[in-house]
PDB file of C-alpha atoms in Angstrom:
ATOM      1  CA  UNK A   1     138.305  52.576  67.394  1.00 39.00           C
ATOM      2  CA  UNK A   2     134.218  52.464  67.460  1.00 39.00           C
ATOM      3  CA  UNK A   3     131.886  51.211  69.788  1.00 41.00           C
ATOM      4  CA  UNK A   4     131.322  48.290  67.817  1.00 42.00           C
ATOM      5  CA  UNK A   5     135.224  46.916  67.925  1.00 38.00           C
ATOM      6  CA  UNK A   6     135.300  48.039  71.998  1.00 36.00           C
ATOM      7  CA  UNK A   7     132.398  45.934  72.330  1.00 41.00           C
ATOM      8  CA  UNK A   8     133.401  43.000  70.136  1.00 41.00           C
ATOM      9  CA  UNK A   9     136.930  43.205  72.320  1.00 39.00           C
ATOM     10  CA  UNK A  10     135.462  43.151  75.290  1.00 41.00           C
ATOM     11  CA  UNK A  11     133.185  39.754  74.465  1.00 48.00           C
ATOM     12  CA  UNK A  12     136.069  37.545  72.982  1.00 44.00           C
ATOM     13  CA  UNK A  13     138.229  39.161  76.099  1.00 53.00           C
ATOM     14  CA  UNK A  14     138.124  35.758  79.131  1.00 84.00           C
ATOM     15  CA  UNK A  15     136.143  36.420  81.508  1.00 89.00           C
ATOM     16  CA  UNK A  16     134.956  35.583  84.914  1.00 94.00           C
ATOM     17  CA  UNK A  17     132.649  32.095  85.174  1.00 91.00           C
ATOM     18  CA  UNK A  18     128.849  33.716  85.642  1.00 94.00           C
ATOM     19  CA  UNK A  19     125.111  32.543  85.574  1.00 94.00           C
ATOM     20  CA  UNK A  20     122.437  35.523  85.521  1.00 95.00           C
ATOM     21  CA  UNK A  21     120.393  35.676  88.043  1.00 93.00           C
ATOM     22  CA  UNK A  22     116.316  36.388  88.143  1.00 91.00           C
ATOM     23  CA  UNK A  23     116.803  40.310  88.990  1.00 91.00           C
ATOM     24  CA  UNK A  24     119.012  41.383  86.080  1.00 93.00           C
ATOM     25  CA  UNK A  25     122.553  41.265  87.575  1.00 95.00           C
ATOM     26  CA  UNK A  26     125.263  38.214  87.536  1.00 96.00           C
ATOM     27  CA  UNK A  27     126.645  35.717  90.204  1.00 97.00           C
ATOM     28  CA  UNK A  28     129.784  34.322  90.185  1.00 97.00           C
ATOM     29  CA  UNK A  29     130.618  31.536  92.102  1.00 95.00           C
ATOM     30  CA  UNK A  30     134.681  30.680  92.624  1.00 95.00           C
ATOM     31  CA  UNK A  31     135.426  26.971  92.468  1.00 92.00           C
ATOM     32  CA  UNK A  32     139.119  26.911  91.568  1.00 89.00           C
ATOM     33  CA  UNK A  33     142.123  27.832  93.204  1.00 92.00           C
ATOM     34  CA  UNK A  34     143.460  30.978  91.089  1.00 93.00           C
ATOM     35  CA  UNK A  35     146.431  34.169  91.759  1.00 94.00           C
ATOM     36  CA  UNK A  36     144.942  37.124  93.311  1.00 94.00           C
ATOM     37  CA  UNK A  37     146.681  39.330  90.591  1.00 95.00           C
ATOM     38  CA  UNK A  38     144.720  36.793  87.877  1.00 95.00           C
ATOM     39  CA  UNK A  39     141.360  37.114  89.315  1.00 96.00           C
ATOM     40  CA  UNK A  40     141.826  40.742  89.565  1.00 96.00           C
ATOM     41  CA  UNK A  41     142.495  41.036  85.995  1.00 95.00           C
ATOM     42  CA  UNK A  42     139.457  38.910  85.022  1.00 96.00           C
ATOM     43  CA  UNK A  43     137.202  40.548  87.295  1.00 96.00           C
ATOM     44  CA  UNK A  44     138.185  43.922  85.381  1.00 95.00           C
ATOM     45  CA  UNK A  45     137.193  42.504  82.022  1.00 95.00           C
ATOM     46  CA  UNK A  46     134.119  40.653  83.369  1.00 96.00           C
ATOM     47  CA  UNK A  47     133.051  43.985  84.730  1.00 96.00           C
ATOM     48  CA  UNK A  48     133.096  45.696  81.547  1.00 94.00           C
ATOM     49  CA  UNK A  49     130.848  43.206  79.846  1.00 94.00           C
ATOM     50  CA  UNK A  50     128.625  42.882  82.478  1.00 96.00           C
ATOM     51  CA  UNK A  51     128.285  46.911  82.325  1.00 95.00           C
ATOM     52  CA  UNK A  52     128.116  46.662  78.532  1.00 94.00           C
ATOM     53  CA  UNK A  53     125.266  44.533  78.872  1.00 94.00           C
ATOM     54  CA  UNK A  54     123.342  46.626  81.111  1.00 94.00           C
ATOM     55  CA  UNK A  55     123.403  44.105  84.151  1.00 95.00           C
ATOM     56  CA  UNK A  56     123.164  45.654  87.498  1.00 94.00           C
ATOM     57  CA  UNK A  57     123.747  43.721  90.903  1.00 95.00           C
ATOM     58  CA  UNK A  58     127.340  41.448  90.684  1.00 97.00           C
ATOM     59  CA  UNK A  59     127.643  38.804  93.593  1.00 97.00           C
ATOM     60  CA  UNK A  60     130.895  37.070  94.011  1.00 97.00           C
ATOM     61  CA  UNK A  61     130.501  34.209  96.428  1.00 97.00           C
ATOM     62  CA  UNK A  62     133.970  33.357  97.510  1.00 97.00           C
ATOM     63  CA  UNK A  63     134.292  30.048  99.772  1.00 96.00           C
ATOM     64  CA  UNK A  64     136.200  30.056 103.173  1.00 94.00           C
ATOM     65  CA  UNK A  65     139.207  28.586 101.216  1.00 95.00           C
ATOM     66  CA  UNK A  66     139.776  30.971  98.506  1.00 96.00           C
ATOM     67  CA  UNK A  67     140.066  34.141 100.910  1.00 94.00           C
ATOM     68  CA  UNK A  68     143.273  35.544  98.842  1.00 95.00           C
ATOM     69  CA  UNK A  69     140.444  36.823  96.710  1.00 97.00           C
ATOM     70  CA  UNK A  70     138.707  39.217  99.266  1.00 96.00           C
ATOM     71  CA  UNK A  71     141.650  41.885  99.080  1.00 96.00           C
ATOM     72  CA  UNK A  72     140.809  42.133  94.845  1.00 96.00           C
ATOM     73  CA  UNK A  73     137.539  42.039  95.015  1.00 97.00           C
ATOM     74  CA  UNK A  74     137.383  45.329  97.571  1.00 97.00           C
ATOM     75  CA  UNK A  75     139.742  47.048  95.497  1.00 96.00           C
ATOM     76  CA  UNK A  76     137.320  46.939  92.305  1.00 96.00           C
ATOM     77  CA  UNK A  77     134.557  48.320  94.265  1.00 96.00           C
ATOM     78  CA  UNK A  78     132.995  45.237  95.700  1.00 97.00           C
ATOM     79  CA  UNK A  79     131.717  45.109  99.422  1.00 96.00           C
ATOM     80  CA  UNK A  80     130.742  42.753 101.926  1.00 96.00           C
ATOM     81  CA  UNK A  81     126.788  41.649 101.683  1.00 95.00           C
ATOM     82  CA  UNK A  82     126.755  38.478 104.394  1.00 94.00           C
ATOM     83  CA  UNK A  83     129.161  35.985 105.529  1.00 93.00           C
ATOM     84  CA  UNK A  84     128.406  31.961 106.633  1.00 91.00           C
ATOM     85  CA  UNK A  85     130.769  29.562 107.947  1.00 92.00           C
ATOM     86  CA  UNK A  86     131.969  28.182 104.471  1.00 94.00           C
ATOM     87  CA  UNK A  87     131.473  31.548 102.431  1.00 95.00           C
ATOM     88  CA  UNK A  88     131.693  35.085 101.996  1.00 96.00           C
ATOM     89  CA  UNK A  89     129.413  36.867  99.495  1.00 97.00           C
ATOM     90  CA  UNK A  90     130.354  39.949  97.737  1.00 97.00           C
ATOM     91  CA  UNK A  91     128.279  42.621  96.168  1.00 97.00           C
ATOM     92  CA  UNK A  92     128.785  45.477  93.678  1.00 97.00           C
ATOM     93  CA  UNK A  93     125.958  47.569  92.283  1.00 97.00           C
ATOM     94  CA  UNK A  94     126.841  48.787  88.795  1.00 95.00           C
ATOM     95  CA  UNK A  95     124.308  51.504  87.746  1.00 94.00           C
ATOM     96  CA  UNK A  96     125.060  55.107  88.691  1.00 92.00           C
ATOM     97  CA  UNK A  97     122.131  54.975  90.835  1.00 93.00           C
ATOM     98  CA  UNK A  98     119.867  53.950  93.960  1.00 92.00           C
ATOM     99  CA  UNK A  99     121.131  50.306  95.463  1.00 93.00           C
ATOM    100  CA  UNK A 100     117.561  48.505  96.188  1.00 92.00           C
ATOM    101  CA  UNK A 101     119.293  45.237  97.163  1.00 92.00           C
ATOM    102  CA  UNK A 102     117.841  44.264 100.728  1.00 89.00           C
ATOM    103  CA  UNK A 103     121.073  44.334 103.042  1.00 88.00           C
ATOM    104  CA  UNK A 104     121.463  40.860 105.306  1.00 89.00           C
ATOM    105  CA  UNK A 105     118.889  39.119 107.332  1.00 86.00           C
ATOM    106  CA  UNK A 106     118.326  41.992 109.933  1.00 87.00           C
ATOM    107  CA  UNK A 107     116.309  40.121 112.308  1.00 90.00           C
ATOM    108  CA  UNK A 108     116.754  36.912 114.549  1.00 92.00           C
ATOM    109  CA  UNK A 109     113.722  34.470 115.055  1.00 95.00           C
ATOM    110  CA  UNK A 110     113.059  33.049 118.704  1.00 94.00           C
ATOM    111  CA  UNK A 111     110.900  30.990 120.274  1.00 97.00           C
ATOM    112  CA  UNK A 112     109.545  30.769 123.758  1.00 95.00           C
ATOM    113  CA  UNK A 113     107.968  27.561 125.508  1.00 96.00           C
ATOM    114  CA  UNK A 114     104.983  28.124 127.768  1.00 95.00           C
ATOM    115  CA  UNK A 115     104.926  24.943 128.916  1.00 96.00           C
ATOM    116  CA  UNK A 116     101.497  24.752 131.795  1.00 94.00           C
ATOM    117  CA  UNK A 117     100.519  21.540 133.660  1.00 94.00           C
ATOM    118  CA  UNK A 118      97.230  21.283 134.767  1.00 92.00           C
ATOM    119  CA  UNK A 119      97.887  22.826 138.316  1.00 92.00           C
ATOM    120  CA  UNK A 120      98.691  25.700 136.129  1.00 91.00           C
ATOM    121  CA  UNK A 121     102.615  25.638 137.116  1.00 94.00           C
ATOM    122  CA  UNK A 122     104.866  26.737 134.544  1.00 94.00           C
ATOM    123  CA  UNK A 123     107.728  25.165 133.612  1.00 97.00           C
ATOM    124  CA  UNK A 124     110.841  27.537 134.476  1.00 95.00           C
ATOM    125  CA  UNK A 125     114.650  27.103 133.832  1.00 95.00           C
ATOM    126  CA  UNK A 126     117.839  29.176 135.328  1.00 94.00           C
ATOM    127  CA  UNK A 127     120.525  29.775 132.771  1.00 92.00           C
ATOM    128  CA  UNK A 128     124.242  28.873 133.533  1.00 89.00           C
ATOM    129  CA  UNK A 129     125.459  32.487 132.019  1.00 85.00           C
ATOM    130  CA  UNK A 130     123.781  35.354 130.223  1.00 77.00           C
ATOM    131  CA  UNK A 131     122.313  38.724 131.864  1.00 79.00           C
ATOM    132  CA  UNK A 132     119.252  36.581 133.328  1.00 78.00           C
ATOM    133  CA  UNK A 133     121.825  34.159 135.388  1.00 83.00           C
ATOM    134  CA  UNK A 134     120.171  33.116 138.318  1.00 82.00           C
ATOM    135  CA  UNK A 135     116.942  34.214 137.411  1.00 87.00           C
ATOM    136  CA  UNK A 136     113.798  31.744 136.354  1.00 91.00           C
ATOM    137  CA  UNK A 137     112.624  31.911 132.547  1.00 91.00           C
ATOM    138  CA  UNK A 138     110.408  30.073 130.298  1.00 93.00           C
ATOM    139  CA  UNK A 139     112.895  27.810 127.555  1.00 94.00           C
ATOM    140  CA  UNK A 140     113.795  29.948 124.670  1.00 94.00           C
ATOM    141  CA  UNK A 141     116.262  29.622 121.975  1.00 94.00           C
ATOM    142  CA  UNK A 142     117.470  30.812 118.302  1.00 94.00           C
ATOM    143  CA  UNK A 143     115.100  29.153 115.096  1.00 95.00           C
ATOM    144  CA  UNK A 144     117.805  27.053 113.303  1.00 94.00           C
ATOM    145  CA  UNK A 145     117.544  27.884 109.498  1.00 88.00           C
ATOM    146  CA  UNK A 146     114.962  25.895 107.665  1.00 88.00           C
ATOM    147  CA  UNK A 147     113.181  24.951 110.878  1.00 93.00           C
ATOM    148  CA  UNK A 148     109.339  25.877 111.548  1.00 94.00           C
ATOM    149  CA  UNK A 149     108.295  27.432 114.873  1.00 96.00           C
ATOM    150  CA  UNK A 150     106.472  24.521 115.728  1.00 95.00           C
ATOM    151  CA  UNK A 151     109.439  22.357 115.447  1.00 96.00           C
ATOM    152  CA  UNK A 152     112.143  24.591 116.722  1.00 97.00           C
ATOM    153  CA  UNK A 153     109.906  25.197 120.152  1.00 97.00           C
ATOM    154  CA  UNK A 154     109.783  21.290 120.806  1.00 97.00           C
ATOM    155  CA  UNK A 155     113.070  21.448 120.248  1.00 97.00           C
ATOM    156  CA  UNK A 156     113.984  23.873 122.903  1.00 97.00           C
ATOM    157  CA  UNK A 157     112.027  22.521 125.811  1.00 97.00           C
ATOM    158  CA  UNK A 158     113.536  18.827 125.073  1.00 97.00           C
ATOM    159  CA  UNK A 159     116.710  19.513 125.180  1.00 96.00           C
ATOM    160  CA  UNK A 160     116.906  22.246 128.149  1.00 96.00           C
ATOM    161  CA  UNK A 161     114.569  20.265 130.190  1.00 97.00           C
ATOM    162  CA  UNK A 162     114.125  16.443 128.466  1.00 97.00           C
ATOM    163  CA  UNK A 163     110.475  17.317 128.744  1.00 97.00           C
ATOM    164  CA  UNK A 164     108.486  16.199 126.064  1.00 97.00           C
ATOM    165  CA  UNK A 165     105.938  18.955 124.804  1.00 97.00           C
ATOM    166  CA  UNK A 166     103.539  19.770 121.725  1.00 97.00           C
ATOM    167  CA  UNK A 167     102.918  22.716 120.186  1.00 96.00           C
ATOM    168  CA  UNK A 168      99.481  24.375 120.816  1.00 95.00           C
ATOM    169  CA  UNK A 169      99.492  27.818 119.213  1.00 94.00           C
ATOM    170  CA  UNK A 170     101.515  30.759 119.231  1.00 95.00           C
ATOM    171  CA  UNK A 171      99.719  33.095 121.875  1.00 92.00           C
ATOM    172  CA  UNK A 172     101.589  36.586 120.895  1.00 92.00           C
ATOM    173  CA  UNK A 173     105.169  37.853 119.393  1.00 91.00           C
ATOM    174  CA  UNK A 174     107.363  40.714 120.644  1.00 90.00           C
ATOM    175  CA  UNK A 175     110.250  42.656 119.084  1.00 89.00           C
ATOM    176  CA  UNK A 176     113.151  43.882 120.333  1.00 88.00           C
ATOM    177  CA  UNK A 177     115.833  46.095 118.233  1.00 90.00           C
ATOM    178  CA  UNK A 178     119.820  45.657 118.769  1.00 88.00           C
ATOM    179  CA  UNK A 179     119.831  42.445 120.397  1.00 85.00           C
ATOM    180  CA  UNK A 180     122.647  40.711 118.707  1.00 82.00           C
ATOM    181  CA  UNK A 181     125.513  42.553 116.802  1.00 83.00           C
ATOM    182  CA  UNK A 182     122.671  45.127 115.843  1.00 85.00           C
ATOM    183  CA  UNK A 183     120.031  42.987 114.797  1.00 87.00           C
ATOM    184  CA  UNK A 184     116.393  42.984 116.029  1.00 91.00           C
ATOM    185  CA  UNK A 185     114.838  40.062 117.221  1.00 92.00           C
ATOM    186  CA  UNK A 186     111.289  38.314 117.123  1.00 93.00           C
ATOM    187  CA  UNK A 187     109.731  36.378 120.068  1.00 94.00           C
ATOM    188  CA  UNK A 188     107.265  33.787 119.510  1.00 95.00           C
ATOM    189  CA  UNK A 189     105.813  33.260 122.709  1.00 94.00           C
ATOM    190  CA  UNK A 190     104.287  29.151 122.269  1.00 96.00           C
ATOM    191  CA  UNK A 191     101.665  27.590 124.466  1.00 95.00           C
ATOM    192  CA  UNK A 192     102.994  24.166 124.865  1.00 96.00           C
ATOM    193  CA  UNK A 193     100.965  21.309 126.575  1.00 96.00           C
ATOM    194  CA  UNK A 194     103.457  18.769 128.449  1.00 97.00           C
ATOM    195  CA  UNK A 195     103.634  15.224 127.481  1.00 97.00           C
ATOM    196  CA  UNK A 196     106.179  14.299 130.354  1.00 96.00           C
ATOM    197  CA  UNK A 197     107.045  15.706 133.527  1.00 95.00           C
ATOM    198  CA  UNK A 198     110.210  14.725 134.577  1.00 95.00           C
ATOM    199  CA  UNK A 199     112.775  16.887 134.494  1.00 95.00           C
ATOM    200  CA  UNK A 200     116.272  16.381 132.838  1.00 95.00           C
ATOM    201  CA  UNK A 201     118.392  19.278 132.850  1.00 94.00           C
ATOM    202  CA  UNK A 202     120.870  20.064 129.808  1.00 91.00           C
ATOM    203  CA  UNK A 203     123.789  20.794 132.216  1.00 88.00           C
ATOM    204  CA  UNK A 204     126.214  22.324 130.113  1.00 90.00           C
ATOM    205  CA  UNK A 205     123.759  25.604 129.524  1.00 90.00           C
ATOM    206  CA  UNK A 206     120.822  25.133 131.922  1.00 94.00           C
ATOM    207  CA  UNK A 207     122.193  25.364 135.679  1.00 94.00           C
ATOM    208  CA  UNK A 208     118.267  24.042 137.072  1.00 95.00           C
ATOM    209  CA  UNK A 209     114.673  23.635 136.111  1.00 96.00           C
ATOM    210  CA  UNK A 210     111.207  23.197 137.486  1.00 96.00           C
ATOM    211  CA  UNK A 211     107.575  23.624 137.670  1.00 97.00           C
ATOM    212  CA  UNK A 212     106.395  27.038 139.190  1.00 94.00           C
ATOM    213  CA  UNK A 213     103.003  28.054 140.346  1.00 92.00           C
ATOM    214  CA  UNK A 214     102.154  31.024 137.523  1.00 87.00           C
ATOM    215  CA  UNK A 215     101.953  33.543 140.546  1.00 86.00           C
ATOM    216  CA  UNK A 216     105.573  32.735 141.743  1.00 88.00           C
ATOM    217  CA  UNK A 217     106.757  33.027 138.245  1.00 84.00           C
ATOM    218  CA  UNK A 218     105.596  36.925 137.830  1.00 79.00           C
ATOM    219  CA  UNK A 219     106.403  38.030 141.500  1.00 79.00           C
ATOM    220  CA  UNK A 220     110.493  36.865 140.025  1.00 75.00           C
ATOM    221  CA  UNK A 221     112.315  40.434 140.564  1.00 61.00           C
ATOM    222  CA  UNK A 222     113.726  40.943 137.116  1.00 62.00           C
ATOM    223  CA  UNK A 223     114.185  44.374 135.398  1.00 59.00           C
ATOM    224  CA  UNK A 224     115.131  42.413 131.867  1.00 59.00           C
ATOM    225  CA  UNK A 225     111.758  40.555 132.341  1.00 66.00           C
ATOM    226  CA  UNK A 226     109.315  42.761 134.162  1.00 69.00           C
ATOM    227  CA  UNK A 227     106.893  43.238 131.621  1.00 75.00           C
ATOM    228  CA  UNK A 228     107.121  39.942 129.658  1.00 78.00           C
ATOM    229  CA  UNK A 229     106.219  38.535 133.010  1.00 79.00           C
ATOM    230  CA  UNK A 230     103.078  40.449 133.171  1.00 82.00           C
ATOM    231  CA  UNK A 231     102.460  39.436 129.729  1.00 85.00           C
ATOM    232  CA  UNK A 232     102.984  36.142 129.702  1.00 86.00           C
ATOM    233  CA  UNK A 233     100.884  35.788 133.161  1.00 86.00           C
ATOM    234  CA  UNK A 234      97.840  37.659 131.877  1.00 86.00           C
ATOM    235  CA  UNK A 235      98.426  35.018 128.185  1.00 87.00           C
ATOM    236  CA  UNK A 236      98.250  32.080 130.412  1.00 88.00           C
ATOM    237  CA  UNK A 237      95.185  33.051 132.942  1.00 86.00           C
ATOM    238  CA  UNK A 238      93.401  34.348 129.015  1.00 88.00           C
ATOM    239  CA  UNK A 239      93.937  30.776 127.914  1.00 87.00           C
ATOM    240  CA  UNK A 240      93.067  28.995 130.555  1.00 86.00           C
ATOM    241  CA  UNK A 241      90.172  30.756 132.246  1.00 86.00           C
ATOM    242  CA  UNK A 242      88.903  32.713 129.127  1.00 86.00           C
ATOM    243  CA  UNK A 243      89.375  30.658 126.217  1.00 84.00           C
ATOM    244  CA  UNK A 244      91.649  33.165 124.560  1.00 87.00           C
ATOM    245  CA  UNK A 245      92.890  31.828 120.986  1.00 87.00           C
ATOM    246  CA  UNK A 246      96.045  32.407 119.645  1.00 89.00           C
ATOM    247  CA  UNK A 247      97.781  31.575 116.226  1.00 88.00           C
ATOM    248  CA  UNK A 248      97.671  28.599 114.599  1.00 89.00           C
ATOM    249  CA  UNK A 249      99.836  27.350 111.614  1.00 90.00           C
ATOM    250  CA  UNK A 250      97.878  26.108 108.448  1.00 88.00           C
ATOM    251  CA  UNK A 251      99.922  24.830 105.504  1.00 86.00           C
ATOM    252  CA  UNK A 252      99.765  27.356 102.180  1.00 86.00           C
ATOM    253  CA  UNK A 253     102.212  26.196  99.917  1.00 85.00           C
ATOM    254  CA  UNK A 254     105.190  23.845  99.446  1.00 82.00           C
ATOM    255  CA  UNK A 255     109.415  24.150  98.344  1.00 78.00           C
ATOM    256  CA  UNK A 256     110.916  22.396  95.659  1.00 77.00           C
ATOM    257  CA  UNK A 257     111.876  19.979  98.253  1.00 78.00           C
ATOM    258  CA  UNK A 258     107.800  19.352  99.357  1.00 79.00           C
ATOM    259  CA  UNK A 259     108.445  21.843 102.781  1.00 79.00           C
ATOM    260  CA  UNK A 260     105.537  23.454 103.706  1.00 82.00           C
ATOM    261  CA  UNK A 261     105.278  27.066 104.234  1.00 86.00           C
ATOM    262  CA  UNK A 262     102.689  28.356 106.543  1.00 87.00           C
ATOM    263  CA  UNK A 263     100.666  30.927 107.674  1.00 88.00           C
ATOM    264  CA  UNK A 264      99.430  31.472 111.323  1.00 87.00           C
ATOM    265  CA  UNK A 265      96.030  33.120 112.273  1.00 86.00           C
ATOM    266  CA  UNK A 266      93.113  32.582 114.632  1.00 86.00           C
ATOM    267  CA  UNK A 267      91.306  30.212 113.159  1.00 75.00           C
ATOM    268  CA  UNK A 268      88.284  30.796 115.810  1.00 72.00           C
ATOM    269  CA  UNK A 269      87.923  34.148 113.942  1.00 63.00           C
ATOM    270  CA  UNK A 270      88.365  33.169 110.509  1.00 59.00           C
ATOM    271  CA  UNK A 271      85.381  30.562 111.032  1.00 57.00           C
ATOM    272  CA  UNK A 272      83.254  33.297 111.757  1.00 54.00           C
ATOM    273  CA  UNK A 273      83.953  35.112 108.725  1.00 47.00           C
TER     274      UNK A 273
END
């Protein structure tokens, strides 16, 4: 049998349901209900073709549902790549050489509220658990997907203290490696300006909150902490005494959906260019 007829085979064999995606491999994206032992035996096939046709990356994204299918997809090679609530994704790299695909997200995005009043207190919370129990801290909290810094930030400081605050600038980042299952983190340290000042804890996380003279807030004896203290002290006395100019956001382009993406920088600076 030639080339030809194992190729011609191969195409009229049934395959696997698959749109190409923009990097030359395949995605396939199970729907239906099917047997284990079925989906094995199409996968086979489908991989064949797909090598045939010189594709290279193969994603299987398999929802929560139709986790029989895990057990045959690992057997033919396939690993995991990332995992959400409703799906796991799958990934095979077919060439006999170098895998380039980016692994999953490796880093989480954070924000931190400096929120200063005009007697340049700081508004500080105690968590109800953690490693900094007992201990006051400026509001921070995990980005939700899809949500800008300047958003998320507002967020955080509402509903762990049911202060209103807007956004001024983000004054500096940090990063910090194997904070969560392995991943790194960044910290977007926020200047806020307060719009209220009443306090309203979020009791189920936040055990109290309050405003703190700046001073009190670095003396705090915490190891975690020490040097973001210092930091954030020094940021606050820069902004307020000195002028110091952090990051702003300016919009550069827009999503299919009309989100805007955006780019921080001091725009002091760039006016002088």
């Amino acid at each position: 049998m030639d080339q030809t007829t194992i190729e011609k085979g191969v195409e009229d064999a049934q395959q696997l349901p698959a749109t190409d995606d923009e990097f030359g491999g395949v995605v396939v994206e199970m729907k239906e209900h099917m047997n284990s032992d079925v989906f094995r035996a199409l996968l086979k096939t489908s991989m064949s073709h797909w090598k045939l046709q010189g594709k290279k990356g193969v994603w299987i994204k398999l929802p929560i549902d139709l986790s029989n299918l895990v057990d045959s997809a690992v057997k033919e090679g396939f690993r995991y790549h990332h995992a959400e609530p409703e799906y796991l994704m799958l990934l095979k790299w077919i060439p006999d050489t170098r895998n380039p695909i980016p692994a999953n997200a490796s880093h989480i995005a954070r924000v931190g509220a400096i929120v200063l009043n005009d007697k340049r207190e700081m508004l500080v919370v105690q968590e109800k658990m953690g490693n900094l129990r007992g201990v006051w801290k400026i509001s921070t909290g995990i980005l939700h997907q899809g949500e800008d810094i300047t958003v998320g930030v507002v967020r955080e400081v509402k509903e762990e203290t049911g202060i209103d605050a807007e956004f001024v600038e983000v004054l500096a980042f940090s990063q910090e490696h194997n904070v969560f299952f392995g991943k790194s983190e960044i910290l977007f340290l926020c200047m806020m300006r307060p719009l209220s000042f009443e306090i309203r804890i979020q009791e189920t996380e936040i055990e109290a909150a309050r405003w703190m003279p700046l001073e009190d807030y670095e003396a705090q004896l915490s190891i975690q902490e020490r040097g973001l203290r210092e930091c954030i002290k020094k940021l606050c006395i820069a902004k307020v005494e000195r002028g110091y100019s952090g990051l702003s956001p300016f919009p550069v382009t827009t999503d299919s959906n009309g989100n805007p993406s955006y780019i921080y920088f001091n725009k002091d600076d760039l006016n002088q260019v």
